[in-house]
Amino acid sequence: MIYNIAVFGSCASRDNFYSGINPDYKKYFNCSISSQRGSIISLMQEPVSFKNQDIQILPENRVNKAGTQFINQDLTKNFLAEVKKFKPDYILIDNYFEVIFGIIKYENCFITNNYWDLPKTKFHTEIKPYTKINMYNDPNTYLKLYKENMGLFLDYIQKESPNSQIILNPVRLGYKILKDDNKIEVNKNFKSNAKNTNKLLKKVDNILKKQKDVITLKIKKERILDENHEWGLGQVHYTQPYYLNILNQLKQISKNDKSLLSKIYELF
């Protein structure tokens, strides 16, 4: 049986359903709903009005089209409508962008502070001045907002797609890099960033982990980064065993065999 899965988070979750990384995933899962570079806090707000040309990133190329799409998803909140329509078996969530981006508050509105894409748009200029709220500058406020809006999200899922199982992918930044000669090299800048950011990720994750019926994937060992990753070297661009491990855990979850899940061996 092939199960439908939705992803809300980062490439560390979405890449598990990409044939270039997990070639056999389509034997088990269909990932037709995906939203990246967003925040649950933003997701649970009212949709934001905008003109298409105001969020378009130019020149048109693969990267800029993706950036425009991510902004569109964040402002329209269309992930909710898609979940309501397709009612996926599973919803895989990670909090990477909750911590990396945080949110922007302008007027009475919260949107994701997507500082990779938003500054390239006319829309970004039109919403100034705004206030940034994130885990770095105001963790107490951010955690409160996250808890409130995650509660709203879970209530929405319970109402509109009650058979969807929520799964948390506890993403953490890596700093050890697999080199071409198969040796592991520690990147000091990556390590400093990872130590700080991973503590913040853990705090946000703990809120979701405590929610009833949420399953948390088990990543016990360090995440090794791939120098030759398809999307380039990055702190959540891992080596192949990471993705195989995630896929194996999801396969076991789909079989509803918790005893087997607890016996999965870490592959790296």
PDB file of C-alpha atoms in Angstrom:
ATOM      1  CA  MET A   1       0.000   0.000   0.000  1.00  0.00           C
ATOM      2  CA  ILE A   2       1.184   3.501  -0.850  1.00  0.00           C
ATOM      3  CA  TYR A   3       0.492   6.128   1.822  1.00  0.00           C
ATOM      4  CA  ASN A   4      -0.085   9.824   1.278  1.00  0.00           C
ATOM      5  CA  ILE A   5       2.195  12.126   3.245  1.00  0.00           C
ATOM      6  CA  ALA A   6       2.306  15.913   3.594  1.00  0.00           C
ATOM      7  CA  VAL A   7       5.417  17.845   4.587  1.00  0.00           C
ATOM      8  CA  PHE A   8       5.596  21.152   6.441  1.00  0.00           C
ATOM      9  CA  GLY A   9       9.151  22.213   7.157  1.00  0.00           C
ATOM     10  CA  SER A  10      12.495  22.164   5.402  1.00  0.00           C
ATOM     11  CA  CYS A  11      14.395  20.175   2.810  1.00  0.00           C
ATOM     12  CA  ALA A  12      15.578  17.897   5.630  1.00  0.00           C
ATOM     13  CA  SER A  13      12.042  16.496   5.559  1.00  0.00           C
ATOM     14  CA  ARG A  14      11.011  17.103   1.954  1.00  0.00           C
ATOM     15  CA  ASP A  15      14.166  15.523   0.475  1.00  0.00           C
ATOM     16  CA  ASN A  16      13.128  12.160   1.865  1.00  0.00           C
ATOM     17  CA  PHE A  17      10.528  12.156  -0.931  1.00  0.00           C
ATOM     18  CA  TYR A  18      12.846  13.000  -3.782  1.00  0.00           C
ATOM     19  CA  SER A  19      13.929  10.200  -6.109  1.00  0.00           C
ATOM     20  CA  GLY A  20      17.408  11.630  -6.489  1.00  0.00           C
ATOM     21  CA  ILE A  21      17.982  10.987  -2.765  1.00  0.00           C
ATOM     22  CA  ASN A  22      15.613   8.129  -1.844  1.00  0.00           C
ATOM     23  CA  PRO A  23      15.123   6.338  -5.195  1.00  0.00           C
ATOM     24  CA  ASP A  24      12.543   3.850  -3.895  1.00  0.00           C
ATOM     25  CA  TYR A  25      10.331   6.138  -1.816  1.00  0.00           C
ATOM     26  CA  LYS A  26       7.445   6.005  -4.320  1.00  0.00           C
ATOM     27  CA  LYS A  27       6.958   2.333  -3.504  1.00  0.00           C
ATOM     28  CA  TYR A  28       5.724   3.440  -0.085  1.00  0.00           C
ATOM     29  CA  PHE A  29       4.720   7.113  -0.085  1.00  0.00           C
ATOM     30  CA  ASN A  30       3.125   9.751  -2.259  1.00  0.00           C
ATOM     31  CA  CYS A  31       4.105  13.293  -1.250  1.00  0.00           C
ATOM     32  CA  SER A  32       1.639  15.557  -3.022  1.00  0.00           C
ATOM     33  CA  ILE A  33       1.382  18.274  -0.336  1.00  0.00           C
ATOM     34  CA  SER A  34       4.441  20.244   0.644  1.00  0.00           C
ATOM     35  CA  SER A  35       5.115  23.638   2.197  1.00  0.00           C
ATOM     36  CA  GLN A  36       8.651  24.855   2.882  1.00  0.00           C
ATOM     37  CA  ARG A  37      10.251  27.944   4.416  1.00  0.00           C
ATOM     38  CA  GLY A  38       7.203  28.642   6.563  1.00  0.00           C
ATOM     39  CA  SER A  39       6.156  28.940  10.202  1.00  0.00           C
ATOM     40  CA  ILE A  40       3.215  27.340  11.960  1.00  0.00           C
ATOM     41  CA  ILE A  41       2.601  30.733  13.569  1.00  0.00           C
ATOM     42  CA  SER A  42       2.168  32.309  10.155  1.00  0.00           C
ATOM     43  CA  LEU A  43       0.196  29.349   8.823  1.00  0.00           C
ATOM     44  CA  MET A  44      -2.547  29.776  11.413  1.00  0.00           C
ATOM     45  CA  GLN A  45      -3.168  33.467  10.602  1.00  0.00           C
ATOM     46  CA  GLU A  46      -5.675  34.803   8.109  1.00  0.00           C
ATOM     47  CA  PRO A  47      -4.501  34.793   4.460  1.00  0.00           C
ATOM     48  CA  VAL A  48      -2.677  37.951   3.372  1.00  0.00           C
ATOM     49  CA  SER A  49      -3.756  39.872   0.284  1.00  0.00           C
ATOM     50  CA  PHE A  50      -1.080  40.573  -2.313  1.00  0.00           C
ATOM     51  CA  LYS A  51      -0.561  41.154  -6.016  1.00  0.00           C
ATOM     52  CA  ASN A  52       1.208  38.339  -7.828  1.00  0.00           C
ATOM     53  CA  GLN A  53       3.724  40.697  -9.391  1.00  0.00           C
ATOM     54  CA  ASP A  54       4.640  42.039  -5.937  1.00  0.00           C
ATOM     55  CA  ILE A  55       5.952  38.686  -4.721  1.00  0.00           C
ATOM     56  CA  GLN A  56       7.584  37.617  -7.968  1.00  0.00           C
ATOM     57  CA  ILE A  57      11.351  37.212  -7.768  1.00  0.00           C
ATOM     58  CA  LEU A  58      13.221  38.066 -10.946  1.00  0.00           C
ATOM     59  CA  PRO A  59      14.856  36.990 -13.143  1.00  0.00           C
ATOM     60  CA  GLU A  60      12.783  33.868 -13.624  1.00  0.00           C
ATOM     61  CA  ASN A  61      14.864  30.786 -12.998  1.00  0.00           C
ATOM     62  CA  ARG A  62      14.535  27.573 -10.992  1.00  0.00           C
ATOM     63  CA  VAL A  63      15.704  29.104  -7.719  1.00  0.00           C
ATOM     64  CA  ASN A  64      13.637  32.283  -7.990  1.00  0.00           C
ATOM     65  CA  LYS A  65      10.490  30.440  -9.041  1.00  0.00           C
ATOM     66  CA  ALA A  66      10.820  28.268  -5.946  1.00  0.00           C
ATOM     67  CA  GLY A  67      11.307  31.346  -3.761  1.00  0.00           C
ATOM     68  CA  THR A  68       8.188  32.967  -5.200  1.00  0.00           C
ATOM     69  CA  GLN A  69       6.254  29.762  -4.569  1.00  0.00           C
ATOM     70  CA  PHE A  70       7.381  29.620  -0.937  1.00  0.00           C
ATOM     71  CA  ILE A  71       6.233  33.199  -0.333  1.00  0.00           C
ATOM     72  CA  ASN A  72       2.908  32.445  -2.019  1.00  0.00           C
ATOM     73  CA  GLN A  73       2.406  29.424   0.234  1.00  0.00           C
ATOM     74  CA  ASP A  74       3.157  31.464   3.327  1.00  0.00           C
ATOM     75  CA  LEU A  75       0.760  34.281   2.477  1.00  0.00           C
ATOM     76  CA  THR A  76      -2.144  32.196   1.135  1.00  0.00           C
ATOM     77  CA  LYS A  77      -1.922  29.514   3.876  1.00  0.00           C
ATOM     78  CA  ASN A  78      -2.896  27.022   1.154  1.00  0.00           C
ATOM     79  CA  PHE A  79      -1.299  24.128   3.033  1.00  0.00           C
ATOM     80  CA  LEU A  80      -4.385  24.019   5.260  1.00  0.00           C
ATOM     81  CA  ALA A  81      -6.784  23.843   2.320  1.00  0.00           C
ATOM     82  CA  GLU A  82      -4.738  21.074   0.705  1.00  0.00           C
ATOM     83  CA  VAL A  83      -4.710  19.010   3.879  1.00  0.00           C
ATOM     84  CA  LYS A  84      -8.475  19.466   4.203  1.00  0.00           C
ATOM     85  CA  LYS A  85      -8.989  18.409   0.589  1.00  0.00           C
ATOM     86  CA  PHE A  86      -6.612  15.444   0.339  1.00  0.00           C
ATOM     87  CA  LYS A  87      -6.594  14.266   3.972  1.00  0.00           C
ATOM     88  CA  PRO A  88      -3.091  12.721   3.976  1.00  0.00           C
ATOM     89  CA  ASP A  89      -2.312   9.679   6.072  1.00  0.00           C
ATOM     90  CA  TYR A  90       0.692  11.432   7.599  1.00  0.00           C
ATOM     91  CA  ILE A  91       1.898  14.986   8.143  1.00  0.00           C
ATOM     92  CA  LEU A  92       5.654  15.272   8.633  1.00  0.00           C
ATOM     93  CA  ILE A  93       6.743  18.461  10.401  1.00  0.00           C
ATOM     94  CA  ASP A  94      10.113  19.923  11.271  1.00  0.00           C
ATOM     95  CA  ASN A  95      10.891  23.205  13.014  1.00  0.00           C
ATOM     96  CA  TYR A  96      14.035  24.258  11.159  1.00  0.00           C
ATOM     97  CA  PHE A  97      12.534  27.442   9.743  1.00  0.00           C
ATOM     98  CA  GLU A  98      10.698  28.241  12.989  1.00  0.00           C
ATOM     99  CA  VAL A  99      14.134  28.830  14.462  1.00  0.00           C
ATOM    100  CA  ILE A 100      16.129  29.990  11.431  1.00  0.00           C
ATOM    101  CA  PHE A 101      13.544  32.506  10.186  1.00  0.00           C
ATOM    102  CA  GLY A 102      11.081  33.317  12.940  1.00  0.00           C
ATOM    103  CA  ILE A 103       8.276  35.705  12.083  1.00  0.00           C
ATOM    104  CA  ILE A 104       7.553  39.295  11.091  1.00  0.00           C
ATOM    105  CA  LYS A 105       4.818  41.306  12.776  1.00  0.00           C
ATOM    106  CA  TYR A 106       3.352  44.199  10.833  1.00  0.00           C
ATOM    107  CA  GLU A 107       0.062  45.897  11.623  1.00  0.00           C
ATOM    108  CA  ASN A 108      -1.912  42.997  13.168  1.00  0.00           C
ATOM    109  CA  CYS A 109      -0.365  40.341  10.984  1.00  0.00           C
ATOM    110  CA  PHE A 110       2.259  37.619  11.436  1.00  0.00           C
ATOM    111  CA  ILE A 111       4.109  36.166   8.452  1.00  0.00           C
ATOM    112  CA  THR A 112       7.277  34.105   8.177  1.00  0.00           C
ATOM    113  CA  ASN A 113      10.475  36.152   8.131  1.00  0.00           C
ATOM    114  CA  ASN A 114      11.763  34.431   5.009  1.00  0.00           C
ATOM    115  CA  TYR A 115      14.875  36.556   4.687  1.00  0.00           C
ATOM    116  CA  TRP A 116      16.173  34.352   1.875  1.00  0.00           C
ATOM    117  CA  ASP A 117      13.352  35.303  -0.490  1.00  0.00           C
ATOM    118  CA  LEU A 118      11.209  38.171   0.851  1.00  0.00           C
ATOM    119  CA  PRO A 119      13.818  40.965   0.498  1.00  0.00           C
ATOM    120  CA  LYS A 120      13.942  40.281  -3.242  1.00  0.00           C
ATOM    121  CA  THR A 121      10.285  41.318  -3.637  1.00  0.00           C
ATOM    122  CA  LYS A 122       8.322  44.540  -3.858  1.00  0.00           C
ATOM    123  CA  PHE A 123       5.964  43.135  -1.205  1.00  0.00           C
ATOM    124  CA  HIS A 124       8.792  43.247   1.341  1.00  0.00           C
ATOM    125  CA  THR A 125       9.179  46.997   0.885  1.00  0.00           C
ATOM    126  CA  GLU A 126       5.439  47.587   1.220  1.00  0.00           C
ATOM    127  CA  ILE A 127       5.112  45.939   4.654  1.00  0.00           C
ATOM    128  CA  LYS A 128       7.800  48.029   6.349  1.00  0.00           C
ATOM    129  CA  PRO A 129       8.169  48.969   9.132  1.00  0.00           C
ATOM    130  CA  TYR A 130       7.823  45.631  10.890  1.00  0.00           C
ATOM    131  CA  THR A 131       9.048  43.840  13.995  1.00  0.00           C
ATOM    132  CA  LYS A 132      11.049  40.637  13.977  1.00  0.00           C
ATOM    133  CA  ILE A 133      10.227  38.000  16.590  1.00  0.00           C
ATOM    134  CA  ASN A 134      12.352  34.874  16.754  1.00  0.00           C
ATOM    135  CA  MET A 135      14.068  32.373  19.008  1.00  0.00           C
ATOM    136  CA  TYR A 136      17.250  34.425  19.025  1.00  0.00           C
ATOM    137  CA  ASN A 137      15.893  37.814  20.081  1.00  0.00           C
ATOM    138  CA  ASP A 138      12.761  36.904  22.082  1.00  0.00           C
ATOM    139  CA  PRO A 139      12.503  33.155  22.769  1.00  0.00           C
ATOM    140  CA  ASN A 140       9.818  33.443  25.465  1.00  0.00           C
ATOM    141  CA  THR A 141       7.411  35.320  23.199  1.00  0.00           C
ATOM    142  CA  TYR A 142       8.187  33.048  20.290  1.00  0.00           C
ATOM    143  CA  LEU A 143       7.630  29.842  22.238  1.00  0.00           C
ATOM    144  CA  LYS A 144       4.315  31.195  23.536  1.00  0.00           C
ATOM    145  CA  LEU A 145       3.161  32.048  20.016  1.00  0.00           C
ATOM    146  CA  TYR A 146       4.336  28.693  18.696  1.00  0.00           C
ATOM    147  CA  LYS A 147       2.506  26.769  21.419  1.00  0.00           C
ATOM    148  CA  GLU A 148      -0.720  28.707  20.837  1.00  0.00           C
ATOM    149  CA  ASN A 149      -0.657  28.323  17.070  1.00  0.00           C
ATOM    150  CA  MET A 150       0.473  24.712  17.107  1.00  0.00           C
ATOM    151  CA  GLY A 151      -2.565  24.068  19.281  1.00  0.00           C
ATOM    152  CA  LEU A 152      -4.744  25.742  16.649  1.00  0.00           C
ATOM    153  CA  PHE A 153      -3.082  23.686  13.931  1.00  0.00           C
ATOM    154  CA  LEU A 154      -3.672  20.403  15.751  1.00  0.00           C
ATOM    155  CA  ASP A 155      -7.304  21.391  16.380  1.00  0.00           C
ATOM    156  CA  TYR A 156      -7.679  22.098  12.654  1.00  0.00           C
ATOM    157  CA  ILE A 157      -6.230  18.711  11.723  1.00  0.00           C
ATOM    158  CA  GLN A 158      -8.463  16.947  14.227  1.00  0.00           C
ATOM    159  CA  LYS A 159     -11.510  18.622  12.670  1.00  0.00           C
ATOM    160  CA  GLU A 160     -10.655  18.555   8.968  1.00  0.00           C
ATOM    161  CA  SER A 161      -8.408  15.500   8.610  1.00  0.00           C
ATOM    162  CA  PRO A 162      -8.814  13.468  11.813  1.00  0.00           C
ATOM    163  CA  ASN A 163      -7.086  10.353  10.489  1.00  0.00           C
ATOM    164  CA  SER A 164      -3.853  12.195   9.690  1.00  0.00           C
ATOM    165  CA  GLN A 165      -0.977  11.150  11.935  1.00  0.00           C
ATOM    166  CA  ILE A 166       1.388  13.972  12.948  1.00  0.00           C
ATOM    167  CA  ILE A 167       5.085  13.023  12.842  1.00  0.00           C
ATOM    168  CA  LEU A 168       7.896  15.252  14.100  1.00  0.00           C
ATOM    169  CA  ASN A 169      11.253  15.143  12.365  1.00  0.00           C
ATOM    170  CA  PRO A 170      13.699  16.521  14.981  1.00  0.00           C
ATOM    171  CA  VAL A 171      15.993  18.342  12.572  1.00  0.00           C
ATOM    172  CA  ARG A 172      19.369  19.426  13.922  1.00  0.00           C
ATOM    173  CA  LEU A 173      22.191  21.313  12.236  1.00  0.00           C
ATOM    174  CA  GLY A 174      25.304  19.313  11.451  1.00  0.00           C
ATOM    175  CA  TYR A 175      28.909  20.418  11.418  1.00  0.00           C
ATOM    176  CA  LYS A 176      30.859  17.284  10.496  1.00  0.00           C
ATOM    177  CA  ILE A 177      31.403  16.979   6.743  1.00  0.00           C
ATOM    178  CA  LEU A 178      32.068  13.848   4.711  1.00  0.00           C
ATOM    179  CA  LYS A 179      34.881  14.723   2.322  1.00  0.00           C
ATOM    180  CA  ASP A 180      35.671  13.172  -1.058  1.00  0.00           C
ATOM    181  CA  ASP A 181      38.379  11.007   0.525  1.00  0.00           C
ATOM    182  CA  ASN A 182      35.760   9.586   2.953  1.00  0.00           C
ATOM    183  CA  LYS A 183      37.319  11.412   5.885  1.00  0.00           C
ATOM    184  CA  ILE A 184      35.228  13.482   8.295  1.00  0.00           C
ATOM    185  CA  GLU A 185      36.134  17.138   8.718  1.00  0.00           C
ATOM    186  CA  VAL A 186      34.765  19.459  11.421  1.00  0.00           C
ATOM    187  CA  ASN A 187      33.726  22.894  10.186  1.00  0.00           C
ATOM    188  CA  LYS A 188      34.342  25.267  13.118  1.00  0.00           C
ATOM    189  CA  ASN A 189      31.883  27.913  11.903  1.00  0.00           C
ATOM    190  CA  PHE A 190      29.201  25.284  11.364  1.00  0.00           C
ATOM    191  CA  LYS A 191      29.899  23.838  14.819  1.00  0.00           C
ATOM    192  CA  SER A 192      29.474  27.169  16.599  1.00  0.00           C
ATOM    193  CA  ASN A 193      26.197  27.851  14.784  1.00  0.00           C
ATOM    194  CA  ALA A 194      24.931  24.306  15.346  1.00  0.00           C
ATOM    195  CA  LYS A 195      25.581  24.292  19.089  1.00  0.00           C
ATOM    196  CA  ASN A 196      23.482  27.425  19.594  1.00  0.00           C
ATOM    197  CA  THR A 197      20.730  26.775  17.065  1.00  0.00           C
ATOM    198  CA  ASN A 198      20.239  23.126  18.024  1.00  0.00           C
ATOM    199  CA  LYS A 199      19.462  24.152  21.610  1.00  0.00           C
ATOM    200  CA  LEU A 200      16.732  26.428  20.292  1.00  0.00           C
ATOM    201  CA  LEU A 201      15.384  23.742  17.962  1.00  0.00           C
ATOM    202  CA  LYS A 202      15.117  21.365  20.897  1.00  0.00           C
ATOM    203  CA  LYS A 203      13.016  23.882  22.852  1.00  0.00           C
ATOM    204  CA  VAL A 204      10.575  24.313  19.981  1.00  0.00           C
ATOM    205  CA  ASP A 205      10.459  20.567  19.265  1.00  0.00           C
ATOM    206  CA  ASN A 206       9.637  19.817  22.899  1.00  0.00           C
ATOM    207  CA  ILE A 207       6.351  21.673  22.593  1.00  0.00           C
ATOM    208  CA  LEU A 208       5.217  19.463  19.727  1.00  0.00           C
ATOM    209  CA  LYS A 209       6.652  16.284  21.241  1.00  0.00           C
ATOM    210  CA  LYS A 210       4.441  16.751  24.306  1.00  0.00           C
ATOM    211  CA  GLN A 211       1.259  16.856  22.246  1.00  0.00           C
ATOM    212  CA  LYS A 212      -0.954  13.814  22.381  1.00  0.00           C
ATOM    213  CA  ASP A 213      -0.504  11.201  19.636  1.00  0.00           C
ATOM    214  CA  VAL A 214       2.452  12.948  17.973  1.00  0.00           C
ATOM    215  CA  ILE A 215       5.163  10.488  16.889  1.00  0.00           C
ATOM    216  CA  THR A 216       8.762  11.691  17.011  1.00  0.00           C
ATOM    217  CA  LEU A 217      11.349  10.138  14.724  1.00  0.00           C
ATOM    218  CA  LYS A 218      14.479   8.864  16.428  1.00  0.00           C
ATOM    219  CA  ILE A 219      17.766  10.325  15.263  1.00  0.00           C
ATOM    220  CA  LYS A 220      20.277   9.243  17.874  1.00  0.00           C
ATOM    221  CA  LYS A 221      23.569   9.894  16.155  1.00  0.00           C
ATOM    222  CA  GLU A 222      25.167  13.013  14.725  1.00  0.00           C
ATOM    223  CA  ARG A 223      24.067  14.223  11.336  1.00  0.00           C
ATOM    224  CA  ILE A 224      26.934  13.976   8.871  1.00  0.00           C
ATOM    225  CA  LEU A 225      26.877  16.560   6.088  1.00  0.00           C
ATOM    226  CA  ASP A 226      27.460  15.682   2.443  1.00  0.00           C
ATOM    227  CA  GLU A 227      30.021  17.850   0.675  1.00  0.00           C
ATOM    228  CA  ASN A 228      28.513  16.695  -2.643  1.00  0.00           C
ATOM    229  CA  HIS A 229      24.840  17.030  -1.743  1.00  0.00           C
ATOM    230  CA  GLU A 230      22.646  17.850  -4.727  1.00  0.00           C
ATOM    231  CA  TRP A 231      21.614  21.175  -3.183  1.00  0.00           C
ATOM    232  CA  GLY A 232      25.180  22.010  -2.138  1.00  0.00           C
ATOM    233  CA  LEU A 233      26.903  21.956   1.226  1.00  0.00           C
ATOM    234  CA  GLY A 234      24.551  23.065   3.987  1.00  0.00           C
ATOM    235  CA  GLN A 235      23.929  22.357   7.646  1.00  0.00           C
ATOM    236  CA  VAL A 236      20.818  20.276   6.963  1.00  0.00           C
ATOM    237  CA  HIS A 237      22.105  18.630   3.771  1.00  0.00           C
ATOM    238  CA  TYR A 238      23.031  15.209   5.049  1.00  0.00           C
ATOM    239  CA  THR A 239      24.661  12.047   3.753  1.00  0.00           C
ATOM    240  CA  GLN A 240      22.537   9.241   2.299  1.00  0.00           C
ATOM    241  CA  PRO A 241      22.197   7.142   5.501  1.00  0.00           C
ATOM    242  CA  TYR A 242      20.180   9.935   7.152  1.00  0.00           C
ATOM    243  CA  TYR A 243      17.472   9.767   4.493  1.00  0.00           C
ATOM    244  CA  LEU A 244      17.431   5.975   4.453  1.00  0.00           C
ATOM    245  CA  ASN A 245      16.965   5.993   8.207  1.00  0.00           C
ATOM    246  CA  ILE A 246      14.045   8.427   7.994  1.00  0.00           C
ATOM    247  CA  LEU A 247      12.377   6.431   5.220  1.00  0.00           C
ATOM    248  CA  ASN A 248      12.779   3.170   7.158  1.00  0.00           C
ATOM    249  CA  GLN A 249      11.195   4.688  10.248  1.00  0.00           C
ATOM    250  CA  LEU A 250       8.279   6.038   8.240  1.00  0.00           C
ATOM    251  CA  LYS A 251       7.771   2.636   6.640  1.00  0.00           C
ATOM    252  CA  GLN A 252       7.604   1.031  10.081  1.00  0.00           C
ATOM    253  CA  ILE A 253       5.184   3.668  11.329  1.00  0.00           C
ATOM    254  CA  SER A 254       2.947   3.024   8.326  1.00  0.00           C
ATOM    255  CA  LYS A 255       2.803  -0.618   9.329  1.00  0.00           C
ATOM    256  CA  ASN A 256       1.662   0.408  12.810  1.00  0.00           C
ATOM    257  CA  ASP A 257       4.296  -1.850  14.303  1.00  0.00           C
ATOM    258  CA  LYS A 258       5.703   0.087  17.237  1.00  0.00           C
ATOM    259  CA  SER A 259       7.735  -2.878  18.410  1.00  0.00           C
ATOM    260  CA  LEU A 260       9.630  -2.994  15.142  1.00  0.00           C
ATOM    261  CA  LEU A 261      10.051   0.770  15.172  1.00  0.00           C
ATOM    262  CA  SER A 262      11.851   0.591  18.505  1.00  0.00           C
ATOM    263  CA  LYS A 263      14.300  -1.948  17.081  1.00  0.00           C
ATOM    264  CA  ILE A 264      15.396   0.016  14.024  1.00  0.00           C
ATOM    265  CA  TYR A 265      19.129   0.201  13.845  1.00  0.00           C
ATOM    266  CA  GLU A 266      20.728   3.572  13.172  1.00  0.00           C
ATOM    267  CA  LEU A 267      22.429   3.483   9.799  1.00  0.00           C
ATOM    268  CA  PHE A 268      25.026   6.129  10.542  1.00  0.00           C
TER     269      PHE A 268
END
